Short mmCIF file of C-alpha atoms and ligand atoms in Angstrom, two decimals:
data_model
loop_
_atom_site.label_atom_id
_atom_site.label_comp_id
_atom_site.label_asym_id
_atom_site.label_seq_id
_atom_site.Cartn_x
_atom_site.Cartn_y
_atom_site.Cartn_z
CA UNK A 24 7.51 -25.48 -11.59
CA UNK A 25 4.45 -23.13 -11.06
CA UNK A 26 2.70 -22.10 -14.19
CA UNK A 27 2.00 -18.15 -13.91
CA UNK A 28 -1.52 -17.35 -13.95
CA UNK A 29 -2.67 -14.08 -15.54
CA UNK A 30 -5.83 -13.53 -13.43
CA UNK A 31 -3.81 -13.68 -10.10
CA UNK A 32 -1.44 -11.09 -11.36
CA UNK A 33 1.35 -13.47 -11.38
CA UNK A 34 5.00 -12.14 -12.80
CA UNK A 35 7.37 -13.98 -11.08
CA UNK A 36 10.67 -11.91 -10.26
CA UNK A 37 13.60 -13.62 -11.97
CA UNK A 38 16.23 -11.10 -11.44
CA UNK A 39 18.11 -12.28 -8.14
CA UNK A 40 19.82 -9.00 -7.71
CA UNK A 41 16.41 -7.02 -7.51
CA UNK A 42 15.10 -9.52 -5.04
CA UNK A 43 17.92 -8.74 -2.86
CA UNK A 44 17.73 -4.96 -3.04
CA UNK A 45 13.77 -5.38 -2.31
CA UNK A 46 14.60 -7.67 0.87
CA UNK A 47 17.34 -5.02 1.71
CA UNK A 48 14.91 -2.21 1.53
CA UNK A 49 13.04 -3.31 4.51
CA UNK A 50 14.57 -1.04 7.18
CA UNK A 51 14.16 -2.84 10.77
CA UNK A 52 16.45 -2.12 13.57
CA UNK A 53 18.90 -4.61 15.16
CA UNK A 54 17.32 -6.65 17.63
CA UNK A 55 13.76 -6.12 16.29
CA UNK A 56 11.31 -8.87 16.61
CA UNK A 57 8.17 -7.69 14.77
CA UNK A 58 6.60 -10.24 12.55
CA UNK A 59 7.17 -9.85 8.74
CA UNK A 60 4.40 -10.78 6.50
CA UNK A 61 5.12 -11.37 2.77
CA UNK A 62 1.94 -10.92 0.45
CA UNK A 63 2.01 -13.18 -2.61
CA UNK A 64 5.23 -14.98 -2.39
CA UNK A 65 4.67 -17.04 -5.50
CA UNK A 66 7.66 -19.13 -6.21
CA UNK A 67 9.49 -17.65 -3.28
CA UNK A 68 12.20 -15.53 -4.83
CA UNK A 69 11.70 -12.84 -2.10
CA UNK A 70 11.01 -15.64 0.70
CA UNK A 71 14.30 -17.65 0.62
CA UNK A 72 16.14 -14.61 1.49
CA UNK A 73 13.54 -13.50 3.75
CA UNK A 74 13.65 -16.64 5.58
CA UNK A 75 17.36 -16.44 6.27
CA UNK A 76 17.07 -12.83 7.86
CA UNK A 77 13.87 -13.29 9.71
CA UNK A 78 13.67 -17.01 10.96
CA UNK A 79 10.65 -17.76 12.97
CA UNK A 80 8.90 -14.39 12.47
CA UNK A 81 8.09 -14.65 8.84
CA UNK A 82 4.62 -15.19 7.71
CA UNK A 83 3.32 -15.67 4.13
CA UNK A 84 -0.20 -15.26 2.58
CA UNK A 85 -0.60 -16.56 -0.91
CA UNK A 86 -3.95 -17.29 -2.86
CA UNK A 87 -2.55 -19.69 -5.45
CA UNK A 88 -2.79 -23.37 -4.41
CA UNK A 89 -0.07 -24.25 -6.68
CA UNK A 90 2.40 -21.79 -5.27
CA UNK A 91 1.49 -22.72 -1.81
CA UNK A 92 2.40 -26.48 -2.65
CA UNK A 93 5.60 -25.40 -4.24
CA UNK A 94 6.51 -23.34 -1.10
CA UNK A 95 5.58 -26.28 1.31
CA UNK A 96 8.02 -28.34 -0.60
CA UNK A 97 10.80 -26.05 -1.03
CA UNK A 98 10.56 -24.80 2.52
CA UNK A 99 9.02 -27.53 4.62
CA UNK A 100 9.98 -25.35 7.87
CA UNK A 101 7.39 -22.75 7.06
CA UNK A 102 4.67 -24.80 8.40
CA UNK A 103 1.78 -22.84 9.49
CA UNK A 104 3.47 -19.35 8.91
CA UNK A 105 2.44 -20.01 5.22
CA UNK A 106 -1.21 -19.18 5.01
CA UNK A 107 -3.06 -20.12 1.92
CA UNK A 108 -5.68 -17.36 1.37
CA UNK A 109 -6.74 -13.92 0.21
CA UNK A 110 -4.88 -11.01 2.03
CA UNK A 111 -7.87 -8.92 1.46
CA UNK A 112 -9.89 -11.44 3.50
CA UNK A 113 -7.26 -12.02 6.45
CA UNK A 114 -8.26 -11.27 9.83
CA UNK A 115 -5.15 -9.18 10.45
CA UNK A 116 -6.26 -8.32 13.80
CA UNK A 117 -6.44 -11.75 15.10
CA UNK A 118 -3.29 -12.84 13.34
CA UNK A 119 -1.39 -9.65 14.13
CA UNK A 120 -2.43 -8.16 17.41
CA UNK A 121 0.64 -6.28 17.84
CA UNK A 122 2.84 -4.29 15.28
CA UNK A 123 4.23 -6.00 12.16
CA UNK A 124 5.51 -5.07 8.89
CA UNK A 125 4.67 -6.08 5.30
CA UNK A 126 6.87 -6.86 2.34
CA UNK A 127 5.82 -7.99 -1.26
CA UNK A 128 5.70 -8.01 -5.02
CA UNK A 129 2.19 -7.30 -4.86
CA UNK A 130 -0.44 -8.38 -7.27
CA UNK A 131 -1.01 -5.30 -9.22
CA UNK A 132 -4.67 -5.82 -9.98
CA UNK A 133 -5.18 -5.39 -6.23
CA UNK A 134 -2.69 -2.94 -5.08
CA UNK A 135 -5.14 -0.35 -4.12
CA UNK A 136 -7.19 -2.72 -2.03
CA UNK A 137 -4.14 -3.85 -0.26
CA UNK A 138 -3.42 -0.31 0.84
CA UNK A 139 -7.02 0.23 2.17
CA UNK A 140 -6.60 -2.76 4.30
CA UNK A 141 -3.26 -1.46 5.44
CA UNK A 142 -4.96 1.79 6.34
CA UNK A 143 -7.68 0.05 8.39
CA UNK A 144 -4.73 -1.52 10.50
CA UNK A 145 -2.47 1.67 10.36
CA UNK A 146 -1.68 1.35 14.27
CA UNK A 147 -0.03 -1.95 13.73
CA UNK A 148 1.51 -1.65 10.33
CA UNK A 149 4.71 -0.05 10.87
CA UNK A 150 6.15 -0.53 7.50
CA UNK A 151 5.58 -1.56 4.09
CA UNK A 152 8.03 -2.41 1.22
CA UNK A 153 6.70 -3.32 -1.81
CA UNK A 154 6.68 -3.62 -5.67
CA UNK A 155 3.77 -1.94 -7.69
CA UNK A 156 3.00 -0.82 -11.22
CA UNK A 157 5.04 2.13 -11.53
CA UNK A 158 2.15 4.34 -12.58
CA UNK A 159 0.53 3.70 -9.35
CA UNK A 160 3.49 3.93 -7.21
CA UNK A 161 4.24 7.34 -8.63
CA UNK A 162 0.33 8.26 -7.66
CA UNK A 163 0.84 7.08 -3.97
CA UNK A 164 3.82 9.19 -3.62
CA UNK A 165 2.90 12.25 -5.33
CA UNK A 166 2.65 15.48 -3.55
CA UNK A 167 0.04 18.12 -3.96
CA UNK A 168 0.57 20.03 -7.01
CA UNK A 169 1.10 17.01 -8.96
CA UNK A 170 -1.21 15.88 -11.48
CA UNK A 171 -1.30 12.22 -10.54
CA UNK A 172 -2.00 13.28 -6.79
CA UNK A 173 -5.15 11.46 -5.73
CA UNK A 174 -7.37 9.82 -3.13
CA UNK A 175 -4.71 7.39 -1.89
CA UNK A 176 -1.99 9.81 -1.85
CA UNK A 177 -3.75 11.94 0.44
CA UNK A 178 -5.27 9.05 2.83
CA UNK A 179 -1.78 7.29 2.84
CA UNK A 180 0.19 10.24 3.40
CA UNK A 181 -1.94 11.41 6.30
CA UNK A 182 -0.30 8.32 8.14
CA UNK A 183 2.87 7.34 6.42
CA UNK A 184 6.09 8.78 4.89
CA UNK A 185 6.40 7.39 1.37
CA UNK A 186 9.73 7.05 -0.73
CA UNK A 187 10.11 5.85 -4.04
CA UNK A 188 13.21 3.53 -4.28
CA UNK A 189 13.96 2.30 -7.44
CA UNK A 190 12.42 1.32 -10.77
CA UNK A 191 12.14 -2.13 -12.19
CA UNK A 192 11.88 -3.00 -16.00
CA UNK A 193 9.44 -5.75 -17.48
CA UNK A 194 12.42 -7.94 -18.41
CA UNK A 195 13.20 -8.42 -14.76
CA UNK A 196 10.06 -10.72 -14.51
CA UNK A 197 8.67 -14.02 -16.12
CA UNK A 198 6.19 -13.30 -17.87
CA UNK A 199 7.14 -9.70 -18.50
CA UNK A 200 4.41 -7.30 -17.34
CA UNK A 201 3.42 -4.69 -19.81
CA UNK A 202 4.07 -1.92 -17.46
CA UNK A 203 7.14 -0.67 -15.47
CA UNK A 204 7.31 -1.18 -12.00
CA UNK A 205 8.52 0.65 -9.09
CA UNK A 206 9.66 -0.20 -5.44
CA UNK A 207 8.30 2.04 -2.71
CA UNK A 208 8.68 2.08 1.05
CA UNK A 209 6.12 3.54 3.70
CA UNK A 210 6.89 4.31 7.26
CA UNK A 211 4.34 5.11 9.82
CA UNK A 212 4.49 8.69 10.84
CA UNK A 213 4.14 10.21 14.32
CA UNK A 214 0.26 10.94 13.77
CA UNK A 215 -1.90 9.03 15.87
CA UNK A 216 -5.15 10.24 15.01
CA UNK A 217 -6.35 13.04 12.88
CA UNK A 218 -7.41 16.21 14.45
CA UNK A 219 -10.81 15.85 12.53
CA UNK A 220 -13.90 13.35 11.98
CA UNK A 221 -11.83 10.61 9.98
CA UNK A 222 -14.84 9.19 8.04
CA UNK A 223 -15.58 12.74 6.91
CA UNK A 224 -12.16 13.10 6.11
CA UNK A 225 -12.36 10.23 3.69
CA UNK A 226 -15.60 11.43 2.31
CA UNK A 227 -14.41 15.04 1.45
CA UNK A 228 -11.22 13.46 0.15
CA UNK A 229 -13.09 11.04 -1.98
CA UNK A 230 -15.91 13.50 -3.37
CA UNK A 231 -13.03 16.07 -4.16
CA UNK A 232 -11.16 13.88 -6.42
CA UNK A 233 -14.35 12.38 -8.13
CA UNK A 234 -14.49 15.73 -9.91
CA UNK A 235 -10.57 16.62 -9.83
CA UNK A 236 -10.92 19.30 -12.50
CA UNK A 237 -13.88 21.29 -10.74
CA UNK A 238 -13.34 23.49 -8.10
CA UNK A 239 -13.81 22.30 -4.48
CA UNK A 240 -16.77 24.39 -4.13
CA UNK A 241 -18.47 22.71 -7.04
CA UNK A 242 -17.31 19.15 -6.36
CA UNK A 243 -18.38 19.36 -2.59
CA UNK A 244 -21.63 21.22 -3.72
CA UNK A 245 -24.08 18.34 -2.81
CA UNK A 246 -22.81 18.05 0.79
CA UNK A 247 -24.64 21.13 1.69
CA UNK A 248 -21.86 22.76 3.09
CA UNK A 249 -22.23 25.66 5.57
CA UNK A 250 -21.80 29.25 4.17
CA UNK A 251 -18.84 29.79 6.29
CA UNK A 252 -17.08 26.95 4.47
CA UNK A 253 -18.38 27.79 1.28
CA UNK A 254 -16.65 31.41 1.73
CA UNK A 255 -13.32 29.82 2.32
CA UNK A 256 -10.39 30.68 -0.35
CA UNK A 257 -9.54 27.05 -0.32
CA UNK A 258 -12.69 26.27 -2.21
CA UNK A 259 -11.65 28.07 -5.28
CA UNK A 260 -8.85 25.61 -5.68
CA UNK A 261 -8.81 22.13 -7.33
CA UNK A 262 -8.41 18.99 -5.25
CA UNK A 263 -4.86 18.28 -6.30
CA UNK A 264 -3.63 21.86 -5.13
CA UNK A 265 -4.69 20.82 -1.42
CA UNK A 266 -2.09 19.34 0.81
CA UNK A 267 -2.94 16.77 3.51
CA UNK A 268 -3.17 19.45 5.99
CA UNK A 269 -5.51 21.53 3.88
CA UNK A 270 -7.64 18.65 3.60
CA UNK A 271 -7.68 18.18 7.44
CA UNK A 272 -8.40 21.85 7.94
CA UNK A 273 -11.40 21.92 5.48
CA UNK A 274 -12.62 18.66 7.17
CA UNK A 275 -12.73 20.43 10.44
CA UNK A 276 -14.30 23.55 9.08
CA UNK A 277 -17.23 21.30 7.63
CA UNK A 278 -17.23 19.38 10.92
CA UNK A 279 -18.09 22.55 12.71
CA UNK A 280 -20.94 23.85 10.47
N1 SAH B 308 6.49 -12.53 -4.84
C1 SAH B 308 6.72 -13.35 -6.23
C2 SAH B 308 5.29 -13.34 -6.83
C3 SAH B 308 4.83 -11.95 -7.37
S1 SAH B 308 3.60 -12.07 -8.49
C4 SAH B 308 7.80 -12.70 -6.95
O1 SAH B 308 8.33 -11.74 -6.60
O2 SAH B 308 8.29 -13.45 -7.90
C5 SAH B 308 1.96 -11.62 -7.11
C6 SAH B 308 1.72 -12.90 -6.23
O3 SAH B 308 0.44 -12.53 -5.55
C7 SAH B 308 1.41 -14.25 -6.95
O4 SAH B 308 1.96 -15.46 -6.48
C8 SAH B 308 -0.23 -14.39 -6.84
O5 SAH B 308 -0.71 -15.67 -6.68
C9 SAH B 308 -0.32 -13.60 -5.33
N2 SAH B 308 -1.61 -13.16 -5.08
C10 SAH B 308 -2.66 -12.76 -5.80
N3 SAH B 308 -3.66 -12.38 -5.22
C11 SAH B 308 -3.67 -12.49 -4.12
C12 SAH B 308 -4.40 -11.98 -2.80
N4 SAH B 308 -5.61 -11.52 -2.95
N5 SAH B 308 -3.83 -12.64 -1.65
C13 SAH B 308 -2.66 -13.15 -1.37
N6 SAH B 308 -1.71 -13.56 -2.70
C14 SAH B 308 -2.21 -13.07 -4.06
#
């Protein structure tokens, strides 16, 4: 058996019902052929079900050599579809030049970084079903007006529709994590490009939330905004009060200046 390693965020799911529910949450149409990538298969509790459902088009990336060895022995047919490596360093463009979907019980310590990587490949990552620390999941799914709405909520919701599906208690894992978990689904929305400069959009969102208790006028002061932007009513608000559309509008106005 694989000994759980804390530094790799290894908490193995042992509740088979929950494993089934997670796999069922991937919503692919009949006859679909897109590759399915599982991040962090570990001992393979999701993998066995995914292999049945998506034969020949399931890929896995796992950083832990011991888990990889275990998986190769348990499922010899995986072959080169099982990649030993760090998801954050994968050349996703080379591996998946066409659209694909992602599933996994994510290593909680790197979940934000996983989503930044997803955003970088958003035109090919059509859907993500994943388990996360509940607190992080709540933040990603939060709408403006919520205290937990933040940078990744805005950046992800610009390109994905997010749904919170169900909660999972620590007792479902070995060893149990200290936190509640939550399964969420992201589906790519219809927006191809932002109608504003995307780099500037990211900067504005990040800077605004760095000082989330200040008004935008204060938080963005050092960007030397033109007077026309400074005068906007929206600049009296705090970042958590702005919808994704508001951030896009603000970026457009800044870009004009
Ligand atoms: N899917 C399994 C394991 C979840 S624990 C289950 O549900 O039981 C998270 C898994 O992610 C672990 O197996 C861990 O080794 C792996 N992991 C951690 N960091 C990773 C990274 N950077 N890239 C790929 N896998 C990683």
